[in-house]
Amino acid sequence: MNANESLPRSDVRFNAGRTLFLVFAGLLVIFLTLPLIALALRALPLGLDAWMSQTTLAALQLSLATATISTLVALAIGTPVAYLLARKEFVGKKLVDTLIDLPMVLPPAVAGIALLMAYGRRGLLGPTLSGLGIELPFTTAAVIFAETFVAAPFYVRSAKAGFGAVDRKLEQMSALLGVSDLKTFFRITVPLAAPSLVSGLLMTWARALGEFGATIMFAGNFPGRTQTMPLAIYSGLESNLDSALALALILVVVSFGILFAVRAVSPKGLTLA
Amino acid sequence: MLSLTIHKQLANFALDLALDAPSEKIIVLFGASGAGKSLTLAAIAGFSTPDAGRIAIGARVLFDSARGINLPPHARRIGMVRQDLALFPHLCAADNIAYGLQGTRAAKAKRVRELSALVQLENFGARKPAELSGGQQQRVALARALAIEPALLLLDEPFSALDLQTRITLRRELKALQRRLKTSILFVTHDLGEAALLADEMAVLDNGRILQFATPHEILRAPRTARVAQIVGVKNILPATIVDAQTLRVGEMNLRAETAPFAPGARVQMCVRPERVLLVRPDAVGARVNLIQGELVHEESDGNTIMLRFRADGARLQPTREFDLCIDMPLYVYERLNLARERRWRVSLKPNAIHLVAE
C-alpha cells in the first residue's frame, strides 16, 4: 500500500524536475534561434534589389573568392605542419602547437593590428615590401592574409588529429610494399585522414567567410576590393539595411550548411574548436 | 642465404644476434615475448636501425654499418605479414593485393587473380577487409606480401589471433605454398608446436641472443643448454654428476646413460622430456632400465594432455623437492591406464631419453 503510494509521489517529483530541465533547455534554444528567426522574418520578404544590389553581389563575390583562396592557402601550408605535429617529435613542438592554435582564441582585432605591425607600411617587413613594389595593406591580398591568419588553425588542428589517428603501421606496410614515403602519404595517409581534412577545410572556409575584425583593420572596408560580406553588413547598417539583412541571411544559411556538412563527414562526433 | 648480425642497445634490452640461414626455406625464429623477435624483424624491415651489424639476403646487402649502407624499407623488397595484418582499411581486397604491384591495370588485375588463386581466396576481391573473416584477411595479407615477389617473407606471429581450426589449415597451406614457390620465409612465433611444424630450421631466441640454430628435431632431441631445454619444454632438468661412461649420479640414484663426451666427475644437467618418461605396469615383463618405484602426487590437465608429477619412494632424484619427475601424456592414455585410481607405478627413464648438457 505504502509502496503503491510512494511510487506516484516520486514520479511527480521527477516530472517537476524534468519540466524545469526542459524549460531551461527550451530557453536556450529560443535564445539562440530567436535572433535568427527575426533576421529571416525581416530578410525573406525583401525585394530583388536588396538581394541583387551592386554592393551585395560584389561583397558576396569577394567573400567567396577570398575565403576559397584562404582555405587553399591553409591547405597548402597547413598540411605539412599538421603532419609533422602529428608524427614527429622535435624540440619546441609544444610551442609550435600552441602558436598555431593562438589565432583561434586571439581577438580578431589583435590579429588585425599584429598584421599591420608586420606587413603595414611602417611595419616590420613594410619597407622591404615597399622596396619590392608591394603594398599589402588595404588590398584584396590583405583580405586573404587576414582570413588565412585567423582561419588556417582550424584546418591545421583538424588535420593534425586526422593524421594522428592513421595507424603508423599502415604507412610502414606501404613502405615495405615498395611505395615511397611521398606516395604513401597520398595513397594511405590522406585517404584515411580525409574526413578530418575535409571537415577542417569546411571549418576554415566558414571561419574565413565570417572574418571581420582582422580584415577591417588590415584590409580596410573598400567595396569591391576589400569589402567582404561581414564588412558590407556593418556598412549597410548605416546606409542600406535591406542589403545588410540579405547578406546576413545568406551567411546564416551558408554557415548552417557548413556545420551540417562537417557533422556528416566528421569521424565519430566532432572536434569543432 | 639470409645473413644477420644485429647489435641494438635499448634502454633496458640489448639485441645481440648473429644468424646465417639457408634461403628458400622456412626459418622459424622461436622465443617468448620479450625475447627480441619483433625488434629483429623491425631491423630486417628497416623500421629500426641497428647500432651496428649487417643484414644481407644473398648478395643483396640491406644494411651494413661498416660500409654505411642502410636501404630504406621501400627499397628492401621484404614481404611482411603481421599478427594484426595491417590491411589497408580503405581499399578492397583486390586493391590491397595489388598495392605493391606496378604496370598496367590489366596486368595488375591478372596478377591479383593469380595471387588470389595461390592463397585460395577467390570471389572476395571487391570486399573491404572489415567484411572478410579472419582467415580470409590472412590470405589477403599473404597475397599482398607475395605480390612484390619478396626476397624474404617475414611472418610475425601471423596466425596467433585466429581460431585453432583456421590456424591449423593456414599452417598446412603455408607450408605447401612455400614448397611450391620456394620463397625464403622467416617465421616468428612463440608457439613451440607451430615452430616444430613449420620450421626447416629454427633459431631459439632468448633475451636478445640466439641460443641454438638447428632443425626442430635436433633442438627438441638435443637442446644445447639447459636454458634451451627449458624454453623448448623439457620439464625435467636435474643436476647430475658423471660417474663413468655408462653411469650418471642424479640426486640419490645412479642411472644408466651414455655420458660421452663428458668425463667422470663432470657436473652436468640431465634433460628428460616429460612425454618420454614411461610408466611401467607392476606386472610388466621384460628387462627395463632405470626403473624407479613411486607414486603420482599431482596432476593437472589442459583438456588434451595431462601433466603428472611422480615422487620416488626410496632414493630420490631431487631430494629437496616434493616430486622427482614430470610426466606428460595424452588424456586418453591416462584414462586407459586408470591413473585416477591407480597411483602407484614404476617409471622407466630409457637411456636414449636422457640428454646431458653442461652445467
XYZ file of C-alpha atoms in Angstrom:
632
model
C 0.000 0.000 0.000
C 2.721 2.372 1.015
C 4.850 1.223 -1.838
C 1.967 1.974 -4.187
C 1.612 5.491 -2.839
C 5.253 6.397 -2.768
C 5.747 5.474 -6.374
C 3.486 8.170 -7.882
C 4.915 10.749 -5.490
C 8.481 10.250 -6.604
C 7.133 10.237 -10.123
C 5.635 13.655 -9.563
C 8.897 14.973 -8.196
C 10.690 13.518 -11.144
C 8.222 15.143 -13.534
C 8.727 18.508 -11.867
C 12.467 18.165 -12.263
C 12.126 17.150 -15.837
C 9.821 20.035 -16.614
C 12.299 22.507 -15.144
C 15.052 20.856 -17.159
C 13.051 21.185 -20.359
C 12.189 24.812 -19.627
C 15.864 25.733 -19.339
C 16.757 23.763 -22.428
C 13.915 25.451 -24.266
C 15.072 28.875 -23.107
C 18.496 28.251 -24.551
C 17.117 27.075 -27.878
C 14.880 30.136 -28.048
C 17.720 32.426 -27.047
C 19.888 31.035 -29.834
C 17.278 30.854 -32.569
C 15.120 33.912 -31.931
C 17.581 36.403 -33.452
C 17.973 34.186 -36.489
C 14.229 33.871 -36.901
C 13.841 37.627 -36.515
C 16.516 38.109 -39.142
C 14.821 35.692 -41.515
C 11.412 37.347 -40.969
C 12.844 40.709 -41.994
C 15.086 39.494 -44.795
C 12.876 36.976 -46.592
C 10.172 39.413 -47.791
C 12.790 41.795 -49.234
C 12.593 42.638 -52.902
C 15.022 41.522 -55.532
C 17.040 44.766 -55.392
C 18.107 44.057 -51.805
C 19.454 40.629 -52.815
C 20.861 41.699 -56.135
C 22.259 45.158 -55.378
C 25.701 46.055 -56.657
C 27.131 46.116 -53.113
C 25.581 42.791 -52.156
C 26.816 40.966 -55.215
C 30.288 42.474 -55.025
C 30.613 41.544 -51.342
C 29.309 38.058 -51.988
C 31.687 37.510 -54.863
C 34.678 38.868 -52.958
C 33.851 36.821 -49.873
C 33.507 33.578 -51.783
C 36.745 34.184 -53.676
C 38.868 35.264 -50.699
C 37.524 32.566 -48.381
C 38.210 29.901 -51.006
C 41.734 31.143 -51.691
C 42.461 31.419 -47.959
C 41.283 27.858 -47.493
C 43.520 26.641 -50.323
C 46.466 28.510 -48.810
C 45.700 26.900 -45.445
C 45.605 23.512 -47.178
C 48.951 24.072 -48.866
C 50.909 25.433 -45.927
C 48.931 23.745 -43.165
C 49.173 20.128 -44.346
C 52.934 19.642 -43.860
C 52.779 21.331 -40.454
C 49.834 19.212 -39.372
C 51.647 16.038 -40.470
C 54.834 16.988 -38.649
C 52.906 17.830 -35.494
C 51.054 14.529 -35.676
C 54.007 12.286 -36.496
C 57.341 13.738 -35.432
C 58.870 14.663 -32.149
C 61.021 17.762 -32.220
C 62.306 20.405 -29.863
C 59.761 23.161 -29.327
C 56.864 21.085 -30.653
C 54.542 22.204 -27.847
C 55.440 25.813 -28.555
C 54.724 25.477 -32.279
C 51.498 23.688 -31.484
C 50.379 26.471 -29.158
C 51.392 29.241 -31.561
C 49.372 27.660 -34.339
C 46.303 27.459 -32.121
C 46.741 31.020 -30.865
C 44.821 32.851 -33.636
C 41.742 30.811 -32.725
C 41.476 32.441 -29.311
C 43.045 35.787 -30.170
C 40.553 38.643 -30.644
C 40.489 39.313 -34.415
C 41.254 42.972 -33.709
C 44.558 41.868 -32.199
C 45.236 39.792 -35.292
C 44.486 42.828 -37.445
C 46.806 45.143 -35.611
C 49.516 42.492 -35.495
C 49.274 42.003 -39.251
C 49.610 45.775 -39.692
C 52.696 45.769 -37.496
C 54.209 43.026 -39.628
C 53.228 43.980 -43.180
C 51.965 47.553 -42.795
C 53.784 50.425 -44.442
C 55.656 51.136 -41.222
C 55.600 47.532 -40.096
C 58.440 45.087 -39.683
C 58.509 43.984 -43.314
C 56.824 47.115 -44.673
C 59.972 48.837 -46.010
C 61.213 45.597 -47.544
C 57.876 45.031 -49.265
C 57.734 48.651 -50.434
C 61.213 48.233 -51.841
C 59.905 45.329 -53.898
C 56.973 47.454 -55.020
C 54.470 45.534 -52.916
C 51.825 47.335 -50.886
C 49.904 44.767 -48.895
C 47.522 46.646 -46.553
C 44.116 47.655 -47.882
C 44.264 45.274 -50.856
C 42.379 42.108 -51.678
C 45.586 40.229 -50.860
C 45.387 41.712 -47.377
C 41.912 40.243 -47.004
C 43.347 36.829 -47.841
C 46.199 37.375 -45.372
C 43.778 38.284 -42.603
C 41.429 35.394 -43.339
C 44.238 32.847 -43.590
C 45.807 34.102 -40.379
C 42.590 33.705 -38.448
C 41.141 30.609 -40.124
C 44.102 28.334 -41.003
C 44.466 26.984 -37.431
C 41.068 25.326 -37.779
C 42.404 23.231 -40.643
C 45.779 22.507 -39.024
C 44.150 21.351 -35.856
C 41.666 19.061 -37.555
C 44.272 17.702 -39.987
C 46.679 17.014 -37.130
C 44.050 14.949 -35.341
C 43.250 13.152 -38.597
C 46.869 12.284 -39.387
C 47.476 11.264 -35.796
C 44.635 8.756 -35.989
C 46.124 6.969 -39.014
C 47.841 3.802 -37.838
C 51.555 4.214 -38.411
C 51.841 0.502 -39.148
C 49.827 1.037 -42.321
C 52.379 3.566 -43.544
C 55.171 1.154 -42.675
C 53.419 -1.629 -44.544
C 53.047 0.606 -47.577
C 56.773 1.333 -47.478
C 57.608 -2.374 -47.311
C 55.471 -2.913 -50.385
C 57.892 -0.692 -52.247
C 55.992 2.584 -52.129
C 57.950 5.737 -51.333
C 57.102 7.966 -48.382
C 55.519 10.682 -50.505
C 53.344 8.238 -52.433
C 52.435 6.517 -49.182
C 51.258 9.877 -47.879
C 48.864 10.304 -50.783
C 47.774 6.663 -51.105
C 47.352 5.779 -47.416
C 47.595 8.711 -45.029
C 45.470 11.248 -46.895
C 42.592 8.890 -47.778
C 42.391 7.617 -44.211
C 42.557 11.129 -42.763
C 40.186 12.503 -45.412
C 37.156 13.028 -43.160
C 39.222 15.153 -40.768
C 40.880 17.019 -43.615
C 37.549 17.816 -45.268
C 35.861 18.907 -42.058
C 38.917 21.040 -41.254
C 38.719 22.692 -44.662
C 34.995 23.343 -44.256
C 35.531 24.928 -40.850
C 38.359 27.024 -42.224
C 36.265 28.188 -45.141
C 33.365 29.081 -42.848
C 35.634 30.956 -40.475
C 37.280 32.818 -43.354
C 33.872 33.689 -44.780
C 32.828 35.253 -41.473
C 36.098 37.057 -40.774
C 35.525 40.677 -39.780
C 37.858 42.222 -37.213
C 41.240 41.413 -38.673
C 40.043 42.190 -42.175
C 38.646 45.641 -41.405
C 41.836 46.629 -39.581
C 44.354 45.238 -42.009
C 42.489 45.478 -45.317
C 40.013 48.267 -44.715
C 36.460 48.434 -45.984
C 36.536 49.271 -49.709
C 33.565 47.972 -51.714
C 34.639 45.652 -54.495
C 38.195 45.389 -53.222
C 38.190 44.537 -49.515
C 34.563 44.766 -48.500
C 33.597 41.155 -47.740
C 30.098 40.195 -46.631
C 30.569 40.852 -42.896
C 32.054 44.257 -43.690
C 29.220 45.037 -46.088
C 26.724 44.148 -43.375
C 28.481 46.509 -40.984
C 28.420 49.351 -43.549
C 24.866 48.520 -44.545
C 23.616 49.166 -41.009
C 24.096 52.868 -41.721
C 23.479 53.126 -45.447
C 21.468 50.193 -46.754
C 19.806 47.990 -44.129
C 17.974 45.825 -46.669
C 21.164 44.784 -48.360
C 22.756 44.088 -44.949
C 19.803 41.894 -43.978
C 20.036 39.911 -47.193
C 23.770 39.308 -46.744
C 23.278 38.365 -43.116
C 20.699 35.762 -44.005
C 22.958 34.325 -46.698
C 25.742 33.985 -44.132
C 23.420 32.261 -41.682
C 22.274 29.764 -44.284
C 25.799 29.074 -45.554
C 27.185 28.678 -42.023
C 24.400 26.328 -41.094
C 25.011 24.280 -44.217
C 28.737 24.049 -43.481
C 28.236 22.896 -39.902
C 25.789 20.339 -41.141
C 28.278 19.103 -43.728
C 31.073 18.946 -41.138
C 28.899 16.758 -38.978
C 28.228 14.498 -41.915
C 31.902 13.942 -42.802
C 33.405 14.016 -39.338
C 34.666 10.722 -37.955
C 32.624 9.896 -34.835
C 31.458 13.153 -33.393
C 33.106 16.431 -33.961
C 36.084 18.460 -32.922
C 34.925 21.927 -33.741
C 37.043 24.095 -31.527
C 71.345 -17.155 -47.666
C 69.981 -14.854 -45.015
C 72.833 -13.372 -43.097
C 72.153 -11.330 -39.983
C 74.376 -9.633 -37.470
C 72.442 -7.163 -35.394
C 73.510 -5.191 -32.375
C 70.997 -2.849 -30.889
C 71.031 -1.382 -27.406
C 67.743 -0.170 -25.997
C 67.096 1.357 -22.597
C 66.655 -1.975 -20.845
C 67.182 -4.531 -23.559
C 70.049 -5.489 -25.822
C 69.693 -7.349 -29.084
C 72.891 -9.131 -29.993
C 72.136 -11.561 -32.709
C 74.009 -13.483 -35.375
C 72.362 -15.888 -37.797
C 73.226 -17.440 -41.128
C 70.247 -19.271 -42.533
C 69.752 -21.001 -45.888
C 67.391 -19.426 -48.410
C 64.280 -20.977 -49.933
C 63.436 -22.467 -46.524
C 61.110 -21.713 -43.649
C 63.308 -20.446 -40.864
C 61.497 -20.084 -37.557
C 62.572 -17.549 -35.007
C 61.279 -19.027 -31.786
C 61.171 -17.313 -28.428
C 58.966 -15.993 -25.677
C 57.545 -12.487 -25.848
C 60.269 -10.046 -24.919
C 62.982 -12.243 -26.414
C 63.636 -9.712 -29.184
C 61.703 -11.254 -32.071
C 59.815 -8.154 -33.105
C 62.882 -5.947 -32.827
C 64.753 -8.361 -35.085
C 62.001 -8.142 -37.690
C 61.885 -4.355 -37.396
C 65.622 -4.255 -38.084
C 65.313 -6.519 -41.136
C 62.377 -4.481 -42.455
C 64.255 -1.246 -41.908
C 61.934 0.285 -39.316
C 64.612 0.144 -36.663
C 68.255 0.881 -37.373
C 70.760 -1.370 -35.563
C 73.643 0.296 -33.753
C 75.962 -1.985 -35.653
C 75.768 -5.038 -37.839
C 74.992 -6.317 -41.282
C 71.810 -7.597 -42.888
C 72.102 -9.334 -46.234
C 69.900 -11.563 -48.338
C 72.203 -13.441 -50.680
C 74.360 -10.848 -52.372
C 71.937 -8.005 -51.600
C 73.135 -6.003 -48.627
C 70.240 -4.207 -46.917
C 72.228 -2.831 -44.035
C 75.909 -2.664 -43.260
C 77.055 -0.289 -40.558
C 80.701 -0.733 -41.556
C 80.032 0.361 -45.140
C 77.352 2.889 -44.308
C 74.637 1.011 -46.205
C 71.068 1.373 -44.963
C 68.365 0.796 -47.556
C 65.001 2.423 -46.764
C 62.113 -0.017 -46.224
C 60.635 0.649 -49.648
C 63.846 -0.471 -51.353
C 64.338 -3.674 -49.360
C 61.902 -5.954 -51.192
C 60.773 -7.604 -47.987
C 57.292 -9.021 -47.616
C 55.630 -8.929 -44.256
C 52.532 -10.326 -42.626
C 51.972 -9.195 -39.076
C 49.689 -10.612 -36.456
C 47.458 -7.544 -36.804
C 47.808 -7.818 -40.623
C 47.724 -4.043 -41.200
C 45.479 -4.358 -44.234
C 44.573 -1.022 -45.770
C 41.029 -0.495 -44.495
C 40.020 1.925 -47.256
C 40.941 -0.467 -50.069
C 39.083 -3.578 -51.171
C 40.807 -6.961 -51.008
C 41.888 -6.826 -54.649
C 43.363 -3.330 -54.251
C 45.162 -4.419 -51.099
C 46.753 -7.288 -53.002
C 47.598 -5.043 -55.944
C 49.033 -2.298 -53.734
C 52.709 -3.059 -54.347
C 52.265 -4.051 -57.997
C 53.397 -1.967 -60.932
C 52.243 -1.980 -64.526
C 49.029 -1.571 -66.453
C 45.639 -2.003 -64.907
C 45.043 -5.199 -66.889
C 48.414 -6.677 -65.903
C 47.729 -5.915 -62.253
C 44.261 -7.447 -62.410
C 45.701 -10.608 -63.931
C 48.369 -10.821 -61.239
C 45.796 -10.260 -58.494
C 43.772 -13.166 -59.877
C 46.857 -15.386 -59.858
C 47.769 -14.392 -56.327
C 44.198 -14.846 -55.093
C 44.172 -18.340 -56.538
C 47.536 -19.028 -54.949
C 46.251 -18.239 -51.463
C 42.857 -19.817 -52.234
C 40.965 -16.587 -51.972
C 38.530 -16.152 -54.774
C 35.432 -14.014 -55.337
C 36.229 -11.782 -52.385
C 38.154 -9.145 -54.311
C 35.554 -6.403 -54.069
C 35.120 -6.635 -50.301
C 36.772 -4.364 -47.785
C 38.985 -6.041 -45.162
C 36.391 -5.451 -42.446
C 33.909 -7.537 -44.423
C 36.201 -10.572 -44.540
C 36.669 -13.313 -41.956
C 39.929 -13.578 -40.032
C 41.179 -16.389 -42.232
C 40.310 -14.508 -45.413
C 42.035 -11.361 -44.163
C 45.054 -13.515 -43.503
C 45.047 -14.731 -47.096
C 44.741 -11.187 -48.414
C 47.706 -10.105 -46.304
C 49.752 -13.046 -47.532
C 48.856 -12.417 -51.178
C 49.709 -8.731 -50.780
C 53.112 -9.604 -49.354
C 53.790 -12.208 -52.052
C 52.787 -9.790 -54.818
C 56.117 -7.962 -54.721
C 57.966 -11.283 -55.053
C 59.862 -10.599 -51.870
C 63.449 -11.673 -51.435
C 62.405 -12.589 -47.921
C 58.980 -13.005 -46.390
C 58.665 -12.045 -42.733
C 55.755 -13.628 -40.901
C 55.286 -12.152 -37.450
C 53.030 -14.497 -35.470
C 50.580 -14.270 -38.339
C 48.213 -16.933 -37.087
C 48.049 -16.309 -33.361
C 44.869 -14.228 -33.500
C 42.950 -16.965 -35.321
C 40.897 -19.841 -34.008
C 42.592 -23.217 -33.754
C 40.958 -24.783 -36.797
C 41.801 -21.894 -39.124
C 45.307 -21.817 -37.708
C 45.875 -25.475 -38.483
C 44.554 -25.071 -42.027
C 46.625 -21.994 -42.729
C 49.831 -23.528 -41.380
C 49.400 -26.516 -43.670
C 48.660 -24.261 -46.627
C 51.592 -22.008 -45.877
C 53.974 -24.920 -45.825
C 52.624 -26.266 -49.118
C 52.789 -22.803 -50.661
C 56.383 -22.337 -49.572
C 57.320 -25.689 -51.077
C 55.814 -24.560 -54.368
C 57.165 -21.036 -54.534
C 60.484 -21.631 -52.781
C 60.068 -18.310 -51.002
C 62.532 -17.649 -48.214
C 60.482 -17.229 -45.070
C 61.419 -16.011 -41.633
C 58.560 -17.032 -39.383
C 58.336 -15.661 -35.866
C 56.373 -17.484 -33.213
C 56.244 -18.235 -29.507
C 54.265 -21.434 -30.136
C 56.575 -24.435 -29.984
C 54.155 -26.688 -31.849
C 53.859 -24.156 -34.652
C 57.628 -23.779 -34.770
C 58.207 -27.533 -34.934
C 55.509 -27.958 -37.572
C 56.704 -25.252 -39.936
C 60.424 -24.933 -39.464
C 63.013 -26.358 -41.785
C 65.377 -24.891 -39.263
C 64.661 -22.929 -36.144
C 66.538 -20.391 -34.104
C 65.864 -20.251 -30.379
C 65.937 -16.626 -29.319
C 66.206 -15.638 -25.688
C 66.961 -12.289 -24.155
C 68.233 -10.861 -27.428
C 70.526 -13.741 -28.344
C 70.214 -16.848 -30.462
C 70.957 -19.791 -28.209
C 70.698 -22.533 -30.806
C 70.048 -22.835 -34.522
C 69.228 -26.266 -35.873
C 66.380 -28.390 -37.189
C 63.378 -28.609 -34.831
C 64.047 -32.296 -34.405
C 67.616 -31.628 -33.328
C 66.590 -28.867 -30.927
C 63.868 -30.934 -29.314
C 66.085 -34.021 -29.101
C 69.301 -32.339 -28.056
C 68.970 -28.814 -26.711
C 72.430 -27.338 -26.379
C 71.981 -25.709 -22.997
C 69.703 -26.041 -20.024
C 68.092 -22.731 -20.997
C 67.225 -24.007 -24.464
C 65.890 -27.195 -22.903
C 63.694 -25.117 -20.618
C 62.437 -22.948 -23.479
C 61.530 -25.923 -25.665
C 59.519 -27.606 -22.946
C 61.912 -30.015 -21.263
C 60.345 -30.028 -17.825
C 62.830 -32.370 -16.183
C 66.155 -30.610 -15.896
C 68.074 -32.105 -12.988
C 71.623 -31.519 -11.785
C 73.754 -34.637 -12.166
C 77.345 -35.868 -11.970
C 79.098 -38.245 -14.364
C 80.195 -41.468 -12.676
C 81.553 -43.351 -15.666
C 80.865 -43.803 -19.394
C 77.572 -45.561 -18.700
C 76.518 -44.164 -15.336
C 75.105 -40.930 -14.061
C 74.526 -39.867 -10.479
C 71.282 -37.945 -10.097
C 70.330 -36.971 -6.565
C 70.488 -40.151 -4.532
C 70.334 -42.509 -7.517
C 72.576 -43.917 -10.208
C 71.091 -44.048 -13.715
C 72.257 -45.763 -16.884
C 73.064 -43.258 -19.619
C 75.538 -42.519 -22.387
C 77.666 -39.892 -20.716
C 80.032 -39.060 -23.582
C 81.505 -36.546 -24.186
C 81.574 -35.695 -20.509
C 84.357 -37.043 -18.303
C 83.799 -38.825 -14.986
C 83.294 -36.304 -12.220
C 81.887 -33.656 -14.545
C 78.813 -31.851 -13.287
C 76.022 -31.727 -15.868
C 72.291 -31.185 -16.222
C 70.140 -34.146 -17.138
C 67.291 -33.277 -19.520
C 64.322 -35.589 -19.991
C 61.269 -34.549 -21.943
C 58.133 -35.122 -19.857
C 56.457 -37.214 -22.547
C 59.449 -39.582 -22.657
C 59.126 -40.785 -19.070
C 57.469 -44.217 -19.345
C 55.020 -45.662 -16.860
C 55.605 -49.358 -16.374
C 52.899 -51.722 -15.131
C 53.835 -53.609 -11.976
C 53.215 -56.859 -13.836
C 55.183 -55.871 -16.929
C 57.618 -58.489 -18.119
C 60.990 -57.943 -19.753
C 64.053 -56.044 -18.702
C 63.738 -52.345 -18.070
C 66.497 -49.955 -17.190
C 66.425 -47.064 -14.772
C 63.302 -48.288 -13.048
C 62.049 -46.121 -10.224
C 59.271 -47.106 -7.805
C 56.967 -44.418 -6.521
C 53.584 -42.710 -6.801
C 51.778 -39.957 -8.623
C 51.450 -36.960 -6.332
C 49.925 -34.265 -8.511
C 48.103 -33.834 -11.795
C 46.689 -31.137 -13.997
C 45.242 -31.191 -17.480
C 44.709 -28.696 -20.285
C 41.963 -30.905 -21.686
C 44.302 -32.552 -24.127
C 47.395 -33.558 -22.290
C 47.659 -34.482 -18.647
C 50.674 -33.347 -16.672
C 51.607 -35.606 -13.763
C 54.175 -35.367 -11.002
C 55.896 -38.505 -9.799
C 57.657 -38.996 -6.466
C 60.095 -41.848 -5.855
C 59.664 -43.965 -2.723
C 63.217 -44.539 -1.575
C 66.215 -42.952 -3.176
C 65.197 -39.630 -4.721
C 66.313 -37.853 -7.884
C 65.509 -34.458 -6.374
C 65.709 -34.927 -2.604
C 64.922 -31.290 -1.909
C 61.694 -31.157 -3.911
C 58.186 -32.504 -3.454
C 58.481 -34.600 -6.606
C 61.132 -36.138 -8.801
C 59.805 -36.188 -12.364
C 57.203 -34.505 -14.547
C 55.331 -36.820 -16.891
C 53.093 -35.661 -19.747
C 50.746 -37.968 -21.592
C 47.625 -37.729 -23.714
C 44.449 -37.729 -21.675
C 43.156 -40.907 -23.281
C 46.264 -42.801 -22.131
C 45.658 -41.515 -18.624
C 42.125 -42.866 -18.772
C 43.190 -46.133 -20.388
C 45.707 -46.758 -17.620
C 43.144 -45.800 -14.981
C 45.623 -43.414 -13.421
C 42.920 -41.557 -11.497
C 42.676 -44.571 -9.177
C 45.948 -46.389 -9.573
C 48.569 -44.039 -8.192
C 51.443 -46.394 -7.532
C 53.702 -47.008 -10.517
C 57.174 -47.661 -11.650
C 58.670 -45.322 -14.215
C 61.448 -46.041 -16.639
C 63.960 -43.485 -17.940
C 65.307 -45.061 -21.090
C 68.918 -44.081 -21.735
C 68.029 -42.612 -25.138
C 65.520 -40.298 -23.451
C 68.282 -38.833 -21.317
C 70.102 -35.856 -22.779
C 73.004 -34.229 -20.982
C 74.084 -30.619 -21.183
C 76.950 -28.870 -19.480
C 76.008 -27.284 -16.197
